[in-house]
XYZ file of N, CA and C in Angstrom:
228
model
N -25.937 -53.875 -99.476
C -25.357 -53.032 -98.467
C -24.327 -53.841 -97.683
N -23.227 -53.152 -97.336
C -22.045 -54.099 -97.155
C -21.668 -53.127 -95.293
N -21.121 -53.939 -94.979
C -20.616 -53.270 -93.438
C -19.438 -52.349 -93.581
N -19.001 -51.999 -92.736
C -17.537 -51.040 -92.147
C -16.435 -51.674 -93.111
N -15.976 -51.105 -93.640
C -15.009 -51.645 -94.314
C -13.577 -51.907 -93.214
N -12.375 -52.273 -93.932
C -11.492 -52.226 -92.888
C -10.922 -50.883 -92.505
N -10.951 -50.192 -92.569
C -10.577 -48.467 -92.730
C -11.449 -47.679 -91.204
N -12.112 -48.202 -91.585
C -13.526 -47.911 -90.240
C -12.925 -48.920 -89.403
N -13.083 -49.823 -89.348
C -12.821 -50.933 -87.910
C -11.727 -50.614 -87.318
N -10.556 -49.979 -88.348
C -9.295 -50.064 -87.898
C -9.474 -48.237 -87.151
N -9.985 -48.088 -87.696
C -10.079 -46.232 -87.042
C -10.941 -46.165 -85.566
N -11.949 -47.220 -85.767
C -12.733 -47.603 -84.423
C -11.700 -48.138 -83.056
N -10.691 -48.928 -83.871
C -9.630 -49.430 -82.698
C -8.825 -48.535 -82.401
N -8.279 -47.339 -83.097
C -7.591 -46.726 -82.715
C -7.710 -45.553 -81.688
N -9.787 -45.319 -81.465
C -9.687 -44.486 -80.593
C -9.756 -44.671 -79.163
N -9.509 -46.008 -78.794
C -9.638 -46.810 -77.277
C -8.693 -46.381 -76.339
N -8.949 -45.544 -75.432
C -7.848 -45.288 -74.480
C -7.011 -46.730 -73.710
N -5.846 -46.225 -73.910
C -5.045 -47.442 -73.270
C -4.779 -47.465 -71.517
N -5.267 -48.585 -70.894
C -5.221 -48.710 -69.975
C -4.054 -48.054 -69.061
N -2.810 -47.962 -69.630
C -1.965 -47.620 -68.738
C -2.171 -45.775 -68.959
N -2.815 -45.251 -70.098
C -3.442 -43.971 -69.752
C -3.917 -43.142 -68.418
N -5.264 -44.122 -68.909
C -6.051 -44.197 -67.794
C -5.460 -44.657 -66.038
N -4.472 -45.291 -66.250
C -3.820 -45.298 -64.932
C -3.274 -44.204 -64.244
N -2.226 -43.720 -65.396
C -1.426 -42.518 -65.110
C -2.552 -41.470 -64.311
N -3.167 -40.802 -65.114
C -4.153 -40.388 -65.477
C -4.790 -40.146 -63.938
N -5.470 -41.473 -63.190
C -6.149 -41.809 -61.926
C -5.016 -41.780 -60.886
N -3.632 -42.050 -61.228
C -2.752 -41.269 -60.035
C -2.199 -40.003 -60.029
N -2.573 -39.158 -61.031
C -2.247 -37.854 -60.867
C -3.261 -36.755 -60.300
N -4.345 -37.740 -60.948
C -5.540 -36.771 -60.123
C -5.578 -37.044 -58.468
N -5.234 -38.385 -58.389
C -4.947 -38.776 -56.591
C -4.167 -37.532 -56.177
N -2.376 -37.426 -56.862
C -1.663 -36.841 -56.058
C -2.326 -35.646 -56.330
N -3.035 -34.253 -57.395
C -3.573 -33.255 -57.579
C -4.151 -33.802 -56.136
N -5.503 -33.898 -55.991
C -6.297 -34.197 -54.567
C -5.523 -34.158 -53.262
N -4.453 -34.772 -53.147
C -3.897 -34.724 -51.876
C -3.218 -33.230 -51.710
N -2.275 -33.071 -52.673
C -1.630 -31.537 -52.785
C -2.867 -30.723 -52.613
N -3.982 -30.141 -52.745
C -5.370 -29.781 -52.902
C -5.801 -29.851 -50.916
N -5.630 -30.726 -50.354
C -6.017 -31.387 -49.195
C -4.747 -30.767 -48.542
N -3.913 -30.880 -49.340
C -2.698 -30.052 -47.716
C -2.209 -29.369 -47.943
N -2.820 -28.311 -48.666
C -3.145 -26.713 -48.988
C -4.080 -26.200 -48.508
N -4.848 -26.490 -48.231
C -5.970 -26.301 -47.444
C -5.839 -26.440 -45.955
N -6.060 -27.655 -46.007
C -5.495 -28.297 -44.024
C -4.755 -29.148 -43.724
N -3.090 -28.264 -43.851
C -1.849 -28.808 -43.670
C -2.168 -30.353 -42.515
N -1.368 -31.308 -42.671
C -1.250 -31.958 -41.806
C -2.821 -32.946 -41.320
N -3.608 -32.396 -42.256
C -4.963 -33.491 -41.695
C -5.279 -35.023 -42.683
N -4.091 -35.460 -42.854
C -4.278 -36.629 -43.658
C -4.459 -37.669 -43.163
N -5.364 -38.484 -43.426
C -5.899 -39.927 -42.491
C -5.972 -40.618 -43.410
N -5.105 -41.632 -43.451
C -5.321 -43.142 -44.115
C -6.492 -43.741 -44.460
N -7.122 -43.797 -43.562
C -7.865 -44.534 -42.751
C -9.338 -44.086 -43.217
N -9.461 -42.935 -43.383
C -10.591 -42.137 -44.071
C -10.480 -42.133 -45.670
N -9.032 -41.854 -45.979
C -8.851 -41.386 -47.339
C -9.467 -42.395 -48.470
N -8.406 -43.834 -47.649
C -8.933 -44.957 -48.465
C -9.980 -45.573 -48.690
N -10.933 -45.421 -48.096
C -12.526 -45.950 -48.010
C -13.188 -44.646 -49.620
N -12.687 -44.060 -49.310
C -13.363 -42.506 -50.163
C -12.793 -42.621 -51.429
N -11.357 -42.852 -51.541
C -11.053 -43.356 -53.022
C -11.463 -44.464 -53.592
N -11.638 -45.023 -52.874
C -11.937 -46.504 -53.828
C -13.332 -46.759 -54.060
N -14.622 -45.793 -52.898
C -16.087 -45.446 -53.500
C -16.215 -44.355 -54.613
N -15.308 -43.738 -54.537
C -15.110 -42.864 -55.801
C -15.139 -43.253 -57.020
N -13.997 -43.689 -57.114
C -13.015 -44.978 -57.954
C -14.008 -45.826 -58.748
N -15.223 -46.255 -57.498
C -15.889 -47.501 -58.471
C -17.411 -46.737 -58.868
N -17.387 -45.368 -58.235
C -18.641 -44.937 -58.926
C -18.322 -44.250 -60.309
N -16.856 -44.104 -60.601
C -16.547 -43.246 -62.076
C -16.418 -44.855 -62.626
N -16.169 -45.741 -62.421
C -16.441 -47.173 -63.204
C -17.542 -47.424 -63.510
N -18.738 -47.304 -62.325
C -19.849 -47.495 -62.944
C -20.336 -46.758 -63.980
N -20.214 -45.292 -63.970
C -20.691 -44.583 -64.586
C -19.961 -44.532 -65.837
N -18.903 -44.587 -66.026
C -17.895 -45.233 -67.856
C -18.800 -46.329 -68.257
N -19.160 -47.447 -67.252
C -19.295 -48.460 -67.761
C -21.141 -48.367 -68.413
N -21.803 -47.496 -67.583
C -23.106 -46.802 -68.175
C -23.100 -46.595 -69.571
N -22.170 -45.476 -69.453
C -22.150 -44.534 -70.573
C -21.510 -45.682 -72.142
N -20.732 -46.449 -72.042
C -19.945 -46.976 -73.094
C -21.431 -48.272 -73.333
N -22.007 -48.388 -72.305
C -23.148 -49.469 -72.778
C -24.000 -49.025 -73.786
N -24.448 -47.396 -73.222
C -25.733 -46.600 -74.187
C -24.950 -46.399 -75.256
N -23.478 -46.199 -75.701
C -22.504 -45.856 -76.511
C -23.221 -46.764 -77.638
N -22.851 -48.363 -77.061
C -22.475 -49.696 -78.194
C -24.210 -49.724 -78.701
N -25.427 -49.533 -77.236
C -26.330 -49.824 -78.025
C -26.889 -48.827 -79.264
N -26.333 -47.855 -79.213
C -27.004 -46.849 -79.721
C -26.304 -47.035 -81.578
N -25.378 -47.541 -81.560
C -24.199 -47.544 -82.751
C -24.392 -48.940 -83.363
């Protein structure tokens, strides 16, 4: 019994989202959210609040990718 040939490994690499994706991606949903926020209640934007909330956000969808891609590798 022999492993993944190269056909497989190379098809395995190709389905990895590319970081600058995933960037785009996390500032469009920002600006969606804000447009969302001052449609609602023109004029109530706080720095000061916003940024504490994105970036606990931010690192709980990290944790939770980083969950999910662990049970991914062990399971495969």
């Amino acid at each position: 019994m022999t492993g993944p040939g190269p056909a497989a490994a190379s098809a395995s690499s190709q389905r990895r989202p590319r970081f600058s994706t995933i960037v785009w991606g996390v500032i469009l949903l920002l600006f969606a959210v804000y447009m969302a926020v001052q449609s609602v209640a023109p004029g109530s934007f706080d720095p000061t609040l916003w940024l504490p909330g994105v970036v606990i956000i931010l690192g709980l969808v990290l944790v939770v990718a980083g969950v999910i891609a662990a049970t991914r590798r062990n399971e495969g």
